[in-house]
Coordinates of C-alpha atoms in Angstrom, one line a residue:
M1 CA 39.2 96.7 -18.2
E2 CA 38.1 93.3 -19.8
S3 CA 40.3 90.5 -18.6
L4 CA 42.9 89.3 -21.1
T5 CA 43.4 86.0 -22.6
S6 CA 46.9 85.0 -22.2
R7 CA 48.8 81.5 -22.4
M8 CA 49.1 81.7 -18.5
Q9 CA 45.3 80.5 -18.4
A10 CA 46.4 77.3 -19.6
V11 CA 49.0 76.6 -16.8
Q12 CA 48.1 75.2 -13.4
S13 CA 48.2 77.4 -10.3
P14 CA 50.9 76.5 -8.0
I15 CA 49.6 74.2 -5.2
I16 CA 52.3 75.0 -2.4
P17 CA 50.7 78.7 -1.7
V18 CA 47.1 77.2 -2.0
V19 CA 48.0 74.7 0.7
G20 CA 50.0 77.4 2.4
E21 CA 46.9 79.4 2.8
L22 CA 44.9 76.7 4.2
I23 CA 47.6 76.2 6.7
K24 CA 47.4 79.9 7.6
N25 CA 43.8 79.7 8.5
S26 CA 44.3 76.6 10.4
P27 CA 46.8 77.7 13.2
G28 CA 48.9 74.7 14.7
T29 CA 48.9 72.8 11.5
I30 CA 51.9 70.7 11.3
S31 CA 53.0 70.6 7.4
L32 CA 54.1 67.6 5.6
G33 CA 53.8 69.5 2.6
Q34 CA 56.4 71.5 1.3
G35 CA 59.9 69.9 0.3
V36 CA 62.5 71.6 2.1
V37 CA 64.9 70.6 4.9
F38 CA 64.9 71.4 8.5
Y39 CA 68.4 72.8 8.7
N40 CA 70.4 75.7 7.7
P41 CA 73.3 76.1 5.3
P42 CA 76.7 75.2 6.6
H43 CA 79.0 78.2 8.4
E44 CA 81.0 78.2 5.5
A45 CA 78.4 79.8 3.3
I46 CA 77.8 82.6 5.8
E47 CA 81.6 83.1 6.0
F48 CA 82.1 83.5 2.4
L49 CA 79.5 86.4 2.3
A50 CA 82.3 88.7 3.7
K51 CA 84.3 88.0 0.8
F52 CA 81.4 89.2 -1.3
L53 CA 81.3 92.3 0.7
A54 CA 84.7 93.1 0.7
E55 CA 84.8 93.5 -3.1
P56 CA 83.0 96.6 -4.2
A57 CA 82.9 95.5 -7.7
N58 CA 80.7 92.7 -6.7
N59 CA 77.7 95.1 -6.8
L60 CA 78.2 95.0 -10.8
Y61 CA 76.7 92.4 -13.0
K62 CA 78.7 89.4 -13.4
S63 CA 79.0 86.7 -15.8
V64 CA 75.9 85.2 -17.2
E65 CA 76.8 81.7 -16.6
G66 CA 78.2 82.3 -13.3
I67 CA 81.2 83.4 -11.4
P68 CA 84.6 81.6 -12.1
P69 CA 85.2 80.3 -8.6
L70 CA 81.9 78.6 -8.3
L71 CA 82.2 77.2 -11.7
T72 CA 85.5 75.8 -10.9
A73 CA 84.3 74.4 -7.5
L74 CA 81.2 72.8 -9.1
A75 CA 83.4 71.1 -11.7
G76 CA 85.1 69.6 -8.9
K77 CA 82.0 68.5 -7.1
L78 CA 80.7 66.9 -10.6
Q79 CA 84.0 65.0 -11.2
A80 CA 84.0 63.6 -7.7
F81 CA 80.5 62.9 -6.6
N82 CA 78.6 62.6 -10.1
G83 CA 81.5 61.2 -12.6
I84 CA 81.0 63.9 -15.1
E85 CA 83.8 65.6 -16.4
I86 CA 83.7 69.2 -17.8
N87 CA 85.5 69.1 -21.2
G88 CA 85.3 70.7 -24.5
E89 CA 81.8 69.0 -25.2
N90 CA 79.9 70.4 -22.0
C91 CA 79.8 73.4 -19.7
I92 CA 78.2 74.5 -16.4
V93 CA 75.6 77.1 -16.3
V94 CA 74.9 78.5 -12.7
T95 CA 71.0 79.3 -12.5
A96 CA 68.6 80.9 -9.9
G97 CA 67.6 77.5 -8.6
S98 CA 67.3 74.2 -10.8
N99 CA 63.4 75.2 -11.6
M100 CA 65.2 78.0 -13.9
G101 CA 67.8 75.5 -15.4
F102 CA 64.4 73.4 -16.6
M103 CA 63.1 76.8 -17.7
N104 CA 66.4 77.4 -19.6
A105 CA 66.4 74.1 -21.2
I106 CA 63.0 74.0 -22.4
L107 CA 63.3 77.5 -23.9
A108 CA 66.6 76.5 -25.5
I109 CA 65.6 73.2 -27.2
T110 CA 61.8 73.7 -28.3
N111 CA 59.8 75.7 -30.7
P112 CA 55.9 76.1 -29.8
G113 CA 54.1 73.1 -30.4
D114 CA 57.1 70.8 -29.6
E115 CA 56.5 67.6 -27.4
I116 CA 58.3 66.8 -24.0
I117 CA 58.0 63.3 -22.4
L118 CA 57.0 63.6 -18.5
N119 CA 56.8 60.4 -16.5
T120 CA 53.9 60.4 -14.1
P121 CA 53.5 61.4 -11.5
Y122 CA 55.4 64.5 -12.7
Y123 CA 57.0 67.3 -10.8
F124 CA 54.4 69.8 -11.2
N125 CA 56.8 72.9 -12.1
H126 CA 58.0 70.8 -15.0
E127 CA 54.4 70.6 -16.7
M128 CA 54.0 74.2 -15.8
A129 CA 57.2 75.6 -17.5
I130 CA 56.4 73.3 -20.7
A131 CA 52.9 74.9 -20.9
M132 CA 54.6 78.3 -20.4
A133 CA 56.6 77.6 -23.5
G134 CA 53.8 76.8 -25.6
C135 CA 55.0 73.1 -25.9
R136 CA 52.8 70.2 -25.2
V137 CA 53.3 67.6 -22.6
V138 CA 53.2 64.1 -23.3
L139 CA 52.6 61.9 -20.3
V140 CA 54.1 58.2 -19.9
A141 CA 52.7 56.4 -16.8
T142 CA 55.3 54.6 -14.4
D143 CA 54.8 51.2 -13.3
E144 CA 53.2 49.9 -10.1
N145 CA 56.2 50.8 -8.3
Y146 CA 56.6 54.3 -10.0
Q147 CA 59.6 52.8 -11.9
L148 CA 60.2 54.0 -15.4
R149 CA 58.6 52.0 -18.5
K150 CA 61.2 52.2 -21.1
E151 CA 59.1 50.6 -23.7
A152 CA 56.3 52.9 -23.2
I153 CA 58.7 56.1 -23.4
A154 CA 60.2 54.8 -26.5
Q155 CA 56.5 54.3 -27.9
A156 CA 55.7 57.7 -27.0
I157 CA 58.2 59.5 -29.1
T158 CA 57.0 61.5 -32.0
P159 CA 58.8 63.7 -34.7
K160 CA 57.6 66.4 -32.7
T161 CA 59.5 65.3 -29.3
R162 CA 62.3 67.2 -28.0
A163 CA 63.3 65.3 -24.7
V164 CA 62.5 62.9 -22.1
V165 CA 62.7 64.1 -18.5
T166 CA 63.5 61.9 -15.8
I167 CA 63.8 62.7 -11.9
S168 CA 65.7 60.4 -9.7
P169 CA 65.9 60.4 -6.5
N170 CA 62.2 61.2 -7.5
N171 CA 59.8 64.1 -6.6
P172 CA 56.9 63.4 -5.5
T173 CA 57.5 59.4 -5.2
G174 CA 60.8 59.1 -3.7
V175 CA 61.7 56.3 -5.9
V176 CA 65.3 56.2 -7.4
Y177 CA 65.7 54.6 -10.7
S178 CA 68.2 52.0 -11.1
E179 CA 71.6 52.8 -13.5
A180 CA 70.3 50.2 -16.1
A181 CA 66.8 52.0 -16.5
L182 CA 68.5 55.5 -17.0
R183 CA 71.0 54.0 -19.3
Q184 CA 68.0 52.7 -21.3
V185 CA 66.4 56.1 -21.4
N186 CA 69.7 57.8 -22.1
Q187 CA 70.0 55.1 -25.2
I188 CA 66.6 56.0 -26.4
C189 CA 67.3 59.5 -26.6
A190 CA 70.6 59.1 -28.4
T191 CA 68.8 56.8 -30.8
H192 CA 66.1 59.2 -31.5
S193 CA 68.2 62.4 -31.4
I194 CA 66.6 64.2 -28.5
Y195 CA 67.7 65.3 -25.2
H196 CA 67.6 63.5 -21.9
I197 CA 67.0 66.2 -19.1
S198 CA 67.9 64.6 -16.0
D199 CA 66.8 66.4 -13.0
E200 CA 69.2 65.5 -9.8
A201 CA 68.0 68.0 -7.4
Y202 CA 67.7 65.2 -4.7
E203 CA 71.0 63.6 -5.4
Y204 CA 72.5 63.1 -2.1
F205 CA 69.0 62.1 -0.4
T206 CA 69.7 58.0 -0.8
Y207 CA 68.8 55.6 1.9
N208 CA 69.6 51.6 2.7
G209 CA 72.8 51.7 0.3
V210 CA 71.0 52.9 -2.7
K211 CA 73.5 55.0 -4.9
H212 CA 72.7 58.0 -7.1
V213 CA 73.3 57.5 -10.5
S214 CA 74.1 60.4 -13.0
P215 CA 73.1 59.9 -16.7
G216 CA 75.8 62.7 -17.9
A217 CA 78.3 60.3 -16.6
F218 CA 77.5 57.7 -19.2
S219 CA 79.9 57.5 -21.9
N220 CA 79.2 59.8 -25.2
S221 CA 76.1 61.1 -23.3
S222 CA 77.4 65.0 -23.4
E223 CA 76.0 65.6 -26.7
Y224 CA 72.3 65.1 -25.7
T225 CA 72.3 64.8 -21.6
I226 CA 70.9 68.1 -19.8
S227 CA 71.6 67.5 -16.1
L228 CA 70.2 69.7 -13.4
Y229 CA 71.1 70.4 -9.8
S230 CA 70.4 72.4 -6.9
L231 CA 71.8 73.6 -3.5
S232 CA 68.5 74.2 -2.1
K233 CA 68.0 70.6 -0.7
A234 CA 71.3 69.4 0.4
Y235 CA 72.8 72.8 1.7
G236 CA 69.4 74.2 3.0
F237 CA 69.9 77.0 0.3
A238 CA 65.8 77.2 -0.5
S239 CA 65.5 81.1 -0.5
W240 CA 69.2 81.6 -1.9
R241 CA 68.3 80.3 -5.3
I242 CA 71.3 78.7 -6.6
G243 CA 70.9 75.7 -8.9
Y244 CA 73.1 74.9 -12.0
M245 CA 72.9 73.0 -15.1
V246 CA 75.4 70.8 -17.4
I247 CA 74.7 71.3 -20.9
P248 CA 76.1 70.2 -24.4
K249 CA 78.5 73.1 -25.2
H250 CA 76.2 73.6 -28.4
L251 CA 73.4 74.8 -26.2
L252 CA 75.3 77.3 -24.2
V253 CA 74.7 80.3 -26.7
A254 CA 70.7 79.5 -26.5
V255 CA 70.6 79.1 -22.6
K256 CA 72.7 82.3 -22.2
K257 CA 70.3 84.2 -24.5
V258 CA 67.4 82.8 -22.2
Q259 CA 69.3 83.4 -18.8
D260 CA 70.5 87.2 -19.8
T261 CA 67.0 88.0 -20.7
I262 CA 65.3 86.9 -17.5
L263 CA 67.9 87.2 -15.2
I264 CA 71.2 88.7 -16.2
C265 CA 73.3 86.8 -13.9
P266 CA 72.5 84.6 -10.7
P267 CA 72.7 86.7 -7.7
V268 CA 76.1 87.1 -7.1
I269 CA 75.9 87.3 -3.0
S270 CA 74.3 83.8 -3.5
Q271 CA 76.9 82.5 -5.7
Y272 CA 79.7 83.4 -3.0
A273 CA 77.4 81.5 -0.3
A274 CA 77.2 78.6 -2.8
L275 CA 81.3 78.5 -3.2
G276 CA 81.5 78.6 0.7
A277 CA 78.7 75.7 1.0
L278 CA 80.8 73.6 -1.6
Q279 CA 83.9 74.0 1.2
A280 CA 81.8 72.3 4.2
K281 CA 83.2 69.2 5.5
E282 CA 81.6 65.9 4.4
E283 CA 80.2 65.6 8.0
Y284 CA 77.7 68.5 7.3
L285 CA 75.7 66.5 4.8
K286 CA 76.2 63.0 6.5
S287 CA 74.9 64.1 9.7
H288 CA 71.7 65.9 8.5
I289 CA 70.8 63.5 6.0
G290 CA 71.4 60.8 8.5
A291 CA 69.2 62.5 10.9
I292 CA 66.4 62.8 7.8
A293 CA 67.0 59.0 7.3
Q294 CA 66.0 58.4 11.1
V295 CA 62.7 60.5 10.5
R296 CA 62.2 58.5 7.2
Q297 CA 62.0 55.4 9.3
L298 CA 59.8 56.7 11.9
V299 CA 57.3 58.0 9.0
L300 CA 57.5 54.9 7.2
D301 CA 56.6 52.9 10.4
S302 CA 53.7 54.9 10.9
L303 CA 52.4 54.7 7.4
N304 CA 52.4 51.2 7.7
R305 CA 49.7 51.0 10.2
L306 CA 47.5 52.0 7.2
Q307 CA 47.9 49.0 5.4
G308 CA 44.4 48.6 3.9
L309 CA 43.6 51.8 3.7
C310 CA 46.5 53.2 1.5
S311 CA 49.0 51.7 -0.7
I312 CA 52.8 52.4 0.4
I313 CA 55.5 52.0 -2.4
P314 CA 59.1 51.4 -0.9
A315 CA 61.0 54.6 -1.8
N316 CA 64.8 55.1 -1.2
G317 CA 65.2 58.7 -2.1
A318 CA 64.5 62.4 -1.6
F319 CA 62.2 63.0 1.3
Y320 CA 58.8 61.8 0.2
F321 CA 56.4 59.1 0.3
F322 CA 53.3 59.2 -2.4
L323 CA 50.4 57.4 -0.8
K324 CA 47.4 55.8 -2.8
V325 CA 44.3 56.5 -0.5
H326 CA 41.6 53.9 -1.0
T327 CA 38.9 56.1 -1.0
R328 CA 36.5 57.7 -4.1
M329 CA 37.2 61.1 -2.3
D330 CA 38.7 64.0 -4.0
A331 CA 42.5 64.2 -3.3
F332 CA 42.1 67.9 -2.6
E333 CA 38.9 67.7 -0.5
L334 CA 40.8 65.0 1.4
V335 CA 43.6 67.4 2.1
K336 CA 41.3 70.2 2.9
Q337 CA 39.9 68.0 5.7
L338 CA 43.0 66.7 7.0
I339 CA 44.2 70.3 7.6
Q340 CA 40.8 71.8 9.0
E341 CA 39.9 68.9 11.0
H342 CA 43.2 67.4 11.8
K343 CA 45.9 70.0 11.7
V344 CA 48.2 68.3 9.4
A345 CA 48.8 69.1 5.7
V346 CA 49.9 66.8 2.7
I347 CA 49.9 67.8 -0.9
P348 CA 47.2 66.3 -3.5
G349 CA 48.5 63.7 -6.1
T350 CA 46.3 65.9 -8.7
T351 CA 49.2 68.4 -8.6
F352 CA 51.6 65.7 -9.8
G353 CA 49.2 64.5 -12.8
I354 CA 47.6 61.7 -11.2
D355 CA 43.6 62.0 -11.3
D356 CA 42.7 58.2 -11.4
G357 CA 42.7 58.0 -7.7
C358 CA 43.3 59.6 -4.4
Y359 CA 47.0 60.0 -3.9
L360 CA 48.6 62.3 -1.4
R361 CA 52.5 63.2 -1.2
V362 CA 54.1 63.4 2.4
A363 CA 57.1 65.4 2.8
Y364 CA 59.3 64.7 5.8
G365 CA 62.3 66.5 5.2
A366 CA 61.3 69.6 7.0
L367 CA 60.8 68.5 10.5
Q368 CA 62.9 67.5 13.4
K369 CA 62.1 64.1 14.7
E370 CA 59.6 64.9 17.5
T371 CA 57.5 67.4 15.4
A372 CA 57.7 64.9 12.4
K373 CA 56.2 62.2 14.8
E374 CA 53.3 64.2 16.1
G375 CA 52.5 65.3 12.3
I376 CA 52.4 61.8 11.1
E377 CA 50.5 60.6 14.0
R378 CA 47.9 63.1 13.0
L379 CA 48.0 61.9 9.5
V380 CA 47.6 58.6 10.5
Q381 CA 44.7 59.1 12.5
G382 CA 43.2 61.9 10.2
L383 CA 42.9 58.9 7.5
E384 CA 41.5 56.5 9.6
T385 CA 38.8 58.7 10.6
I386 CA 38.2 60.4 7.4
V387 CA 38.5 57.2 5.1
R388 CA 36.7 54.8 7.4
S389 CA 33.6 57.3 8.3

């Protein structure tokens, strides 16, 4: 049978499985690639599974937007941590991860051919979702420190623009946007009657006293702000697939149509686990993120030895550094050499929409201190060997 042409041919292939196959073929490789944490969900999450199993009706479909106890718990978290009040103007929808929340949002607010503004470097799954929806990505470059360029965002808006996307703390750069910058983007969106999609999956991961800011908490922002959250990172929930979105109430019908078609309801067993995770004591997040902060400093100290070979932009969030390597090598070819010759894996910057140089994303959240130390040493030595050869 001849291969059929489909819209998926215009969508880039996910890079993580590609790099994963290279790692598989090079046993002993330490991965500084995938963006996950080293720790497990809190014991409260596991304990709540018994509550799920105790109720036979839990094997049936539940509410499209999430089970009521979890929605209540999330509303409390949003008020306490994000300063977002759930009221008559907005609402929560639980999703199978925040990637699904993004897809829900794009399908709910666009028609084919509409435009979505992404700041580069972008998160690759955002770009892929927009392409799948038959929409057009409009790219706006960030500045030399990967911070937002508000004037450039405003200039990129056309009659077809439906949303501006921000990610703070950022994937892949690790930078955190200031409250002033996010307020300016929010105001631009309000002025042009478009949406501000704020991806906050790394909300807890900030360092050096930097505080996370949620645009959904700004006054009068409920009507046009879509906020995306995830349990995958902070609670070690990657495979449980639970995220949630805060959306304007007028989008609920559209979002429910999307979610009911693709998912029906978020996995109820995972929702119970999420409800348990939210009961965890503050020390759970504090201790684990504190451990990642120590690894972050170790990684930064090692990367600083590459001054002259790489540009390293300060980043006070998430668990990434985005390196510019001073070489004419193709980024993916460099990644392959690092895996095959030096047993360390990172992700090429081309995946994040950066092709005007050789960039690498270094992820440090998945590793304990000693493994991270070994991995970053391999990366430093590998870059010194390859780039200088």
